MMTF fields as JSON, N, C-alpha, C and O atoms, coordinates in Angstrom:
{
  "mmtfVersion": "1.0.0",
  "mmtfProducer": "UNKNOWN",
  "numBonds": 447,
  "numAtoms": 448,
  "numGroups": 112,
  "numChains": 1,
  "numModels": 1,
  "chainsPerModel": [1],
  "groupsPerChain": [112],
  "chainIdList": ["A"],
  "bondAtomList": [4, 2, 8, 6, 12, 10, 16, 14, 20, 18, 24, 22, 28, 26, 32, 30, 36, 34, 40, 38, 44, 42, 48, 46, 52, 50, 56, 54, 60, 58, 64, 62, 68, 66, 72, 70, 76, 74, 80, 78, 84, 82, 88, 86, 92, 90, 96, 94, 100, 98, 104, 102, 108, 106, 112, 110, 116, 114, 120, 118, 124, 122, 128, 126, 132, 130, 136, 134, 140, 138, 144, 142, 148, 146, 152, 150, 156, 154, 160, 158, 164, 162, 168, 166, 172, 170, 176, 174, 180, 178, 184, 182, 188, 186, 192, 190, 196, 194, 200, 198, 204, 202, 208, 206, 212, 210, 216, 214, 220, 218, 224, 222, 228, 226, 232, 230, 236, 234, 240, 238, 244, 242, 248, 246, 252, 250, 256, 254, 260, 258, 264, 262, 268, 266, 272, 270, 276, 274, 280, 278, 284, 282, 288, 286, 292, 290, 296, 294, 300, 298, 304, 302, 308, 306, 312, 310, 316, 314, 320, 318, 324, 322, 328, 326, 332, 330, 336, 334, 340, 338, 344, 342, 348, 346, 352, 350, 356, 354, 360, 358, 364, 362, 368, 366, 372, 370, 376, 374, 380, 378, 384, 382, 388, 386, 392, 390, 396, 394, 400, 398, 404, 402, 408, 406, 412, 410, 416, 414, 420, 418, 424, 422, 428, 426, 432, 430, 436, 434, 440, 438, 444, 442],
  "bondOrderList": [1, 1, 1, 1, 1, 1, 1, 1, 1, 1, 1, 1, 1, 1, 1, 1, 1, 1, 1, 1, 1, 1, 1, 1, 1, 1, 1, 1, 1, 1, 1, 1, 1, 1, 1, 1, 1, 1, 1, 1, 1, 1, 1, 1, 1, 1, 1, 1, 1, 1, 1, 1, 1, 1, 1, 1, 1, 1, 1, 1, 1, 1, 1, 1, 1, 1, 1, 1, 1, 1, 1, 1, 1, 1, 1, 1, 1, 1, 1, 1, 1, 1, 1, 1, 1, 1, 1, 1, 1, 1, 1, 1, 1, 1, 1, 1, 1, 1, 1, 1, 1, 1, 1, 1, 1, 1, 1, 1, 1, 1, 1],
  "groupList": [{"groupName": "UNK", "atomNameList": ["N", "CA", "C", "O"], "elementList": ["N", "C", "C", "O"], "formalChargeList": [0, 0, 0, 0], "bondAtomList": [1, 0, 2, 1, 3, 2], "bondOrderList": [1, 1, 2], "singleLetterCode": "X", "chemCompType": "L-PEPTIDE LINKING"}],
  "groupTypeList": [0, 0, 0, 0, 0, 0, 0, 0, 0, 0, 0, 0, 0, 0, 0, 0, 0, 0, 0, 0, 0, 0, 0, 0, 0, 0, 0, 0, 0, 0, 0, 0, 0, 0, 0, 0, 0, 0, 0, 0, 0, 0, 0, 0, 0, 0, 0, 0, 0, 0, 0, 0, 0, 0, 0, 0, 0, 0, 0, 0, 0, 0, 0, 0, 0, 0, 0, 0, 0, 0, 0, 0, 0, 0, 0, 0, 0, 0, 0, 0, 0, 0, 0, 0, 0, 0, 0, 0, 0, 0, 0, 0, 0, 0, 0, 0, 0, 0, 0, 0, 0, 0, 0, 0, 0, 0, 0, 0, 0, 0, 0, 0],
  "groupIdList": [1, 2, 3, 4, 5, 6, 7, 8, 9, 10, 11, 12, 13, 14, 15, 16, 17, 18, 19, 20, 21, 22, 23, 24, 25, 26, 27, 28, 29, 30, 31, 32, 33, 34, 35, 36, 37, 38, 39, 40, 41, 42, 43, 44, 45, 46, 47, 48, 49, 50, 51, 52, 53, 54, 55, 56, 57, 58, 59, 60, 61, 62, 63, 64, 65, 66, 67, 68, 69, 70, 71, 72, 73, 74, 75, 76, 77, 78, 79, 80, 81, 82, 83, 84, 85, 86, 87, 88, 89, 90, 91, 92, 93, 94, 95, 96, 97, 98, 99, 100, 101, 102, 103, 104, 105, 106, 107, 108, 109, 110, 111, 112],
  "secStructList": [7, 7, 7, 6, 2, 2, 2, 2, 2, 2, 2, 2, 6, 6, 6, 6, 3, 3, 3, 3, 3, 3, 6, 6, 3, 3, 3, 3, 3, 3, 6, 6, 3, 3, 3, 3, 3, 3, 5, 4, 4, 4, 6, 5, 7, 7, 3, 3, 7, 7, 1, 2, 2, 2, 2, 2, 2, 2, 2, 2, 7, 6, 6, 6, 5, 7, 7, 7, 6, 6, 6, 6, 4, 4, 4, 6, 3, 3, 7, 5, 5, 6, 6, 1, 1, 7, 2, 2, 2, 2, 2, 2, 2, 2, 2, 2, 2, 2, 2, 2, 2, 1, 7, 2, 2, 2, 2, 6, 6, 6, 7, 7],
  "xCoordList": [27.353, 26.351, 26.572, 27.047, 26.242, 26.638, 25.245, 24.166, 25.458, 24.268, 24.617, 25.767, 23.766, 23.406, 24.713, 25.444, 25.179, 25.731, 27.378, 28.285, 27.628, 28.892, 28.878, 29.91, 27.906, 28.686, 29.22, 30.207, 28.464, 28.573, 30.061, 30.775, 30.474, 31.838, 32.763, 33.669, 32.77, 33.738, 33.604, 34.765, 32.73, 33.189, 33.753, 34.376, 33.694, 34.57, 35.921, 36.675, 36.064, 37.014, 38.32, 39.423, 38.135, 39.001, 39.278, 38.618, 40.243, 41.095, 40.484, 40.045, 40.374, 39.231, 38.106, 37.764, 37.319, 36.384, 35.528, 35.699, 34.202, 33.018, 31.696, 31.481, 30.598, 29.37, 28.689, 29.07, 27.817, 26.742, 25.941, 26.179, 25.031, 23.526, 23.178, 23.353, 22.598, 22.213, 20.641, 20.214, 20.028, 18.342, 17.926, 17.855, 17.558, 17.398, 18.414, 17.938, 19.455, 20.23, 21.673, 22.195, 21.983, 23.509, 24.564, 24.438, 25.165, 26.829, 28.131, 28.406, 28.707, 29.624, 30.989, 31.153, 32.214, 32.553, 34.54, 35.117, 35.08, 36.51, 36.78, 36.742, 37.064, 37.683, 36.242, 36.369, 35.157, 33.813, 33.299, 32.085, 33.742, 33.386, 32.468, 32.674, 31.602, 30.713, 31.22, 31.129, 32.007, 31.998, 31.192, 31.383, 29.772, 28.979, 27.766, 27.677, 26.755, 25.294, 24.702, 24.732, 24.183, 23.209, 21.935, 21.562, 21.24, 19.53, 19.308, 18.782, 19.555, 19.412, 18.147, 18.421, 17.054, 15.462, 15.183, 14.388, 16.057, 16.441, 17.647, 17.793, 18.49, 19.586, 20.624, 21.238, 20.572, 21.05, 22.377, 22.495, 23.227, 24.452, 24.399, 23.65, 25.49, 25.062, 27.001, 27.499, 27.903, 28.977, 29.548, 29.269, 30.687, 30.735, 32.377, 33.509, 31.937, 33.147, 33.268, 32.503, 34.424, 34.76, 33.446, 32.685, 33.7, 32.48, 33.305, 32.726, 34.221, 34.722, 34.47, 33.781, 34.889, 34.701, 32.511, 31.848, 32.281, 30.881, 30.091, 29.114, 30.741, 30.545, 31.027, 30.251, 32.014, 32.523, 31.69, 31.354, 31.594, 30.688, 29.161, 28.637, 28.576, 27.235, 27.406, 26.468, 28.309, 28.032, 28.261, 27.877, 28.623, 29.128, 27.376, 27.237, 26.687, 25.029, 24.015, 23.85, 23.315, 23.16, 21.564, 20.801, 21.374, 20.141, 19.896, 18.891, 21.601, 21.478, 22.923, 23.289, 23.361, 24.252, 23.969, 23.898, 23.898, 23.083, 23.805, 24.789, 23.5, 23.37, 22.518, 21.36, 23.054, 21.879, 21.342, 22.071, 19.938, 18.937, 19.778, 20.583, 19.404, 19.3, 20.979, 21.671, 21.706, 22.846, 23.685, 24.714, 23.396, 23.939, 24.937, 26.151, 24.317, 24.521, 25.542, 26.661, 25.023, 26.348, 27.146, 27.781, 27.647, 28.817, 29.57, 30.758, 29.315, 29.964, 29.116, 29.588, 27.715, 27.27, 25.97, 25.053, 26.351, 26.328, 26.027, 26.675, 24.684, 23.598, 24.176, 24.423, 24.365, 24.755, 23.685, 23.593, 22.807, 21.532, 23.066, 23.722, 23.073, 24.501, 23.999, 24.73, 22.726, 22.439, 22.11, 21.178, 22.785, 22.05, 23.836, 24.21, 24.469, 26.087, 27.153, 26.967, 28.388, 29.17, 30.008, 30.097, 30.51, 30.626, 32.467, 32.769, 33.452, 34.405, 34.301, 35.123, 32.931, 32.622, 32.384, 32.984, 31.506, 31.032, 32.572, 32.93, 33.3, 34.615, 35.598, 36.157, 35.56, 36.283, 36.037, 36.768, 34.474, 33.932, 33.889, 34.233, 33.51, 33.927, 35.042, 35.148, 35.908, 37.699, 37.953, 38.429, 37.46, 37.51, 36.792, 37.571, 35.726, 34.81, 35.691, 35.516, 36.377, 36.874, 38.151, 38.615, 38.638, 40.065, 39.563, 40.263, 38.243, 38.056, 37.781, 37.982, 37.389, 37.151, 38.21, 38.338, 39.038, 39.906, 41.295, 41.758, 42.107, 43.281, 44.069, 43.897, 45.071, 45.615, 46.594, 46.679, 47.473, 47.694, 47.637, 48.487, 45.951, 45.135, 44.763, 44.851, 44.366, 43.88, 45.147, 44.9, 46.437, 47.428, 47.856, 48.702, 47.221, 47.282, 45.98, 46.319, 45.204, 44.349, 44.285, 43.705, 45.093, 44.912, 46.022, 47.077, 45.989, 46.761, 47.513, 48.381],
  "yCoordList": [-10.415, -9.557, -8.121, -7.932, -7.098, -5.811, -5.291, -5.856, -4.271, -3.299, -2.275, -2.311, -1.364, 0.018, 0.854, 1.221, 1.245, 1.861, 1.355, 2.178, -0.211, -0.65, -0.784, -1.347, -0.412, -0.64, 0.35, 0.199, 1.971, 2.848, 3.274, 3.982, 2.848, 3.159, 2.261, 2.896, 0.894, 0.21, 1.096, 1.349, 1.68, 1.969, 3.606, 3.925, 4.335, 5.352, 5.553, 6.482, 4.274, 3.8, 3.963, 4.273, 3.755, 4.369, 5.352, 6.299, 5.392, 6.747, 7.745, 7.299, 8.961, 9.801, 9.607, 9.937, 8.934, 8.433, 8.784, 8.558, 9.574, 10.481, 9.979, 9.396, 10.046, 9.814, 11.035, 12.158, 10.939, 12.12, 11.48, 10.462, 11.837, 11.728, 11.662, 12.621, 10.351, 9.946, 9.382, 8.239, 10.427, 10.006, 9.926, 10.83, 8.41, 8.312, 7.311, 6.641, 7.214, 6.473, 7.136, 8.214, 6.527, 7.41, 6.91, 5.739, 7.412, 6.723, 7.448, 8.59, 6.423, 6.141, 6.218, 5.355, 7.376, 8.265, 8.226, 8.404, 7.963, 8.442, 9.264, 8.84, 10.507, 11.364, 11.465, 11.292, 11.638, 11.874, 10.736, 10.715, 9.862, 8.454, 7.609, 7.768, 6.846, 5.725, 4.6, 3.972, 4.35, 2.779, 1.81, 0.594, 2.798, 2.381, 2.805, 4.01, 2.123, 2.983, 1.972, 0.761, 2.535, 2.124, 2.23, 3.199, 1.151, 1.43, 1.135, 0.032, 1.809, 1.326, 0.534, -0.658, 0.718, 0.459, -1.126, -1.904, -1.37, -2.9, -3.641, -4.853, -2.89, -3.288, -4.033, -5.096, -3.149, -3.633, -2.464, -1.386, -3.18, -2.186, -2.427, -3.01, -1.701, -1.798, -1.536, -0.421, -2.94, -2.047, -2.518, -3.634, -1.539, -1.421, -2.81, -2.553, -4.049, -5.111, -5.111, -4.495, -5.945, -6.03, -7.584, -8.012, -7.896, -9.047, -9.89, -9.881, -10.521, -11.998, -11.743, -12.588, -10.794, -10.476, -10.353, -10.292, -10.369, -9.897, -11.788, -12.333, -12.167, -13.398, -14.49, -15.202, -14.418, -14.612, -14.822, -15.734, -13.57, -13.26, -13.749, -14.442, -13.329, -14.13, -15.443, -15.942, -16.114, -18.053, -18.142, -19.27, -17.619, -17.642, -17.275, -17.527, -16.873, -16.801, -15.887, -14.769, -16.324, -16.131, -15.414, -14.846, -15.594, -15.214, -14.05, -13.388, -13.958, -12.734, -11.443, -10.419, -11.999, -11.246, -11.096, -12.191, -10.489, -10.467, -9.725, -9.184, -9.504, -8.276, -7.726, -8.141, -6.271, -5.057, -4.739, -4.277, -4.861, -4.563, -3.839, -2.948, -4.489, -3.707, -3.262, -3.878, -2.417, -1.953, -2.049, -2.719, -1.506, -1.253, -2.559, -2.465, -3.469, -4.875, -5.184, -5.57, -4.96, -5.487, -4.701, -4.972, -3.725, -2.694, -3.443, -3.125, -4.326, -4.83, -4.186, -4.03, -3.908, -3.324, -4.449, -5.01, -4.458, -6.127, -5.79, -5.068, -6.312, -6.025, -7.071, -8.217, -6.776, -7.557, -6.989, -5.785, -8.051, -8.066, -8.429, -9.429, -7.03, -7.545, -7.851, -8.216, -7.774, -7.975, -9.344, -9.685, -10.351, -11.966, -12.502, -13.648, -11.464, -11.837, -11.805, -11.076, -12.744, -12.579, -11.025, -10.527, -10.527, -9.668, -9.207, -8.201, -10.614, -10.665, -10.348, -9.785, -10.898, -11.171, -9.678, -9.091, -9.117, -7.726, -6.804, -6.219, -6.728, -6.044, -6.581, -5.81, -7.718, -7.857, -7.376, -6.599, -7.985, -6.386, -5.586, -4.933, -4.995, -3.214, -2.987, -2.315, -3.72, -3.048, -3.256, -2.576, -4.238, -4.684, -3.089, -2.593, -2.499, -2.234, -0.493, 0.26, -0.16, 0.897, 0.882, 1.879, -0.439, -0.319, -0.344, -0.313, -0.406, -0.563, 1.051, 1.325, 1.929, 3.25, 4.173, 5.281, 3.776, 4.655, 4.713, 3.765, 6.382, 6.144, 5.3, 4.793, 4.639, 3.753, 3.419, 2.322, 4.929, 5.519, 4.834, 4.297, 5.065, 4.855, 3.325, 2.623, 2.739, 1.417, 0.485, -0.306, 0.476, -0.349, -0.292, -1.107, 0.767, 0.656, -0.524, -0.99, -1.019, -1.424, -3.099, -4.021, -3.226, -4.605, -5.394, -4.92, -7.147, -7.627, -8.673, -9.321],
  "zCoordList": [-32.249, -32.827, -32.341, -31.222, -33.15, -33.005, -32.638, -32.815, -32.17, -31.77, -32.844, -33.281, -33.326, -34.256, -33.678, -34.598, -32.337, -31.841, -31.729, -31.607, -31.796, -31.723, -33.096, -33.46, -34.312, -35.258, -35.824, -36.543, -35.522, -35.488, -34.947, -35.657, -33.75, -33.476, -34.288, -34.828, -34.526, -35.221, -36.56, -36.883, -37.481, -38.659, -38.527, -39.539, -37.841, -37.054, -36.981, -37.271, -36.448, -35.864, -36.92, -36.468, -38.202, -39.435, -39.481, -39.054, -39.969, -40.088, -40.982, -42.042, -40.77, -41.446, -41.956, -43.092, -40.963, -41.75, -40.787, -39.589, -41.483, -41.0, -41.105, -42.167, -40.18, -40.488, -41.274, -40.945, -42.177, -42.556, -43.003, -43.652, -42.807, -43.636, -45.036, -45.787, -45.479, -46.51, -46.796, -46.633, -47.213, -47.47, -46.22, -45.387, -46.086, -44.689, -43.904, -42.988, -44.147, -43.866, -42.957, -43.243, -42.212, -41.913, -43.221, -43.58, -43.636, -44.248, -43.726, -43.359, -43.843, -43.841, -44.641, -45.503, -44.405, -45.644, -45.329, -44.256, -46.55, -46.289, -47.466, -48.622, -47.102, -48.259, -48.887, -50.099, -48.612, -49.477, -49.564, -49.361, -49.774, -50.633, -49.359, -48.156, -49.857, -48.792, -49.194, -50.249, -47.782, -47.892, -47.243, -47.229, -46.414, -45.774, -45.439, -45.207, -45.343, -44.988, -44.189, -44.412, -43.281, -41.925, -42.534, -43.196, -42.278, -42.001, -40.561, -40.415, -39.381, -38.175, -38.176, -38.036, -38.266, -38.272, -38.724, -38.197, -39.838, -40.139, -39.505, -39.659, -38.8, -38.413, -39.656, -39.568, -40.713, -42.048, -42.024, -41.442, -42.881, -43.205, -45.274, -46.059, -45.369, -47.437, -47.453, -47.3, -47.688, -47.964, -48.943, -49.383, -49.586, -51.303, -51.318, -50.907, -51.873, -51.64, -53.101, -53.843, -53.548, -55.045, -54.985, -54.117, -56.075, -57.006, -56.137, -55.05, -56.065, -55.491, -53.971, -53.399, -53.317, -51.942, -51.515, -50.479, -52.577, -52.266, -52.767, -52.252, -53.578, -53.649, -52.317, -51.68, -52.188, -51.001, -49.568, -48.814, -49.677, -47.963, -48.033, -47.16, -49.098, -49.699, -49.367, -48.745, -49.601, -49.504, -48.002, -47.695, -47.098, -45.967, -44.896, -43.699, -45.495, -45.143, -45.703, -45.215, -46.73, -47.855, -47.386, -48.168, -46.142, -45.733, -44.966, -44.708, -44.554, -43.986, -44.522, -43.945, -45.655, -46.213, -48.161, -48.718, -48.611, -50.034, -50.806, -50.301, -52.25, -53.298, -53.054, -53.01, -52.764, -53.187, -54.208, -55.084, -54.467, -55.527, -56.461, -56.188, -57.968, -59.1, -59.298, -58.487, -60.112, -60.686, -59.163, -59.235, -57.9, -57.1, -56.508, -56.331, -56.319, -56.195, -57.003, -56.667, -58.333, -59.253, -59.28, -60.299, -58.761, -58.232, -57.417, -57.465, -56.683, -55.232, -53.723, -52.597, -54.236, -52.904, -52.299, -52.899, -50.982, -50.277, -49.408, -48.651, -49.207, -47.57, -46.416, -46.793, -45.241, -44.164, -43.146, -42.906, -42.512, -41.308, -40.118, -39.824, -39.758, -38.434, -37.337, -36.416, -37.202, -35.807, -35.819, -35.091, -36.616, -36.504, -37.147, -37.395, -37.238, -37.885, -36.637, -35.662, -36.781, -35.706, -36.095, -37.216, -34.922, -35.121, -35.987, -36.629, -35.563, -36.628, -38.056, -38.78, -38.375, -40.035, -40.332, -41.232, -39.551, -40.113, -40.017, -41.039, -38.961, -38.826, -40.412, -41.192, -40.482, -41.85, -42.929, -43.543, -43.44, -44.386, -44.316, -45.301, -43.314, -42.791, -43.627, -44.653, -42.955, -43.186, -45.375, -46.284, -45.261, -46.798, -47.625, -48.439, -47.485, -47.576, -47.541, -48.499, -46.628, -46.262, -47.23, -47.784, -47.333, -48.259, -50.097, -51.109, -49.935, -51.123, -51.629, -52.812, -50.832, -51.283, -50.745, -51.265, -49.665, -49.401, -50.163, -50.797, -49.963, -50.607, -50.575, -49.467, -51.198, -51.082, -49.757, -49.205, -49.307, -48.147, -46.886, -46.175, -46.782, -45.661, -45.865, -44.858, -47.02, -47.125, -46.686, -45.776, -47.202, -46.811, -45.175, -44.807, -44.062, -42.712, -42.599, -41.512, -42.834, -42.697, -43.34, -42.766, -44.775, -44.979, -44.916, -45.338, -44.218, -43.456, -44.175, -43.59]
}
């Protein structure tokens, strides 16, 4: 299980990839783009997976990993409660999540 702050550094941890402020949310950014948003307050993350990868991670705990409400959801954008998730699972979506918005460049250092 991750803390707000170790998840904060693991999604960092990518290669150009910046925190800024979103609403009320931090995100999570490569080259502009969010491949991630914090709700610290829920200990929720929101990150953007393709439909099979977001299907995927959903059956794997369905109670604490979801579709995000409405159009967003059906984009590939997929709520994970990390603070009740191992913390491998969240690092794999992360990375999934980062290769899905980053240049291609940067995404092929990253998928294995």
């Amino acid at each position: 299980m991750l803390t707000v702050e170790e998840f904060k550094k693991l999604a960092l941890s990518f290669e150009n990839a910046t925190e800024e402020p979103h609403f009320e949310k931090a995100s999570f950014r490569v080259n502009k783009k969010i491949f991630a948003t914090l709700n610290s307050s829920k200990c929720a993350i929101s990150l953007k997976l393709t439909p099979v990868d977001q299907s995927v991670f959903c059956s794997f705990d369905s109670e604490n990993i979801y579709q995000a409400n409405g159009p967003w959801g059906k984009q590939g954008w997929t709520i994970f409660e990390f603070n009740k998730l191992k913390e491998d699972l969240i690092e794999d979506a992360l990375t999934l999540s980062y290769c899905n918005v980053a240049p291609k460049n940067l995404a092929l250092k990253y998928l294995k």
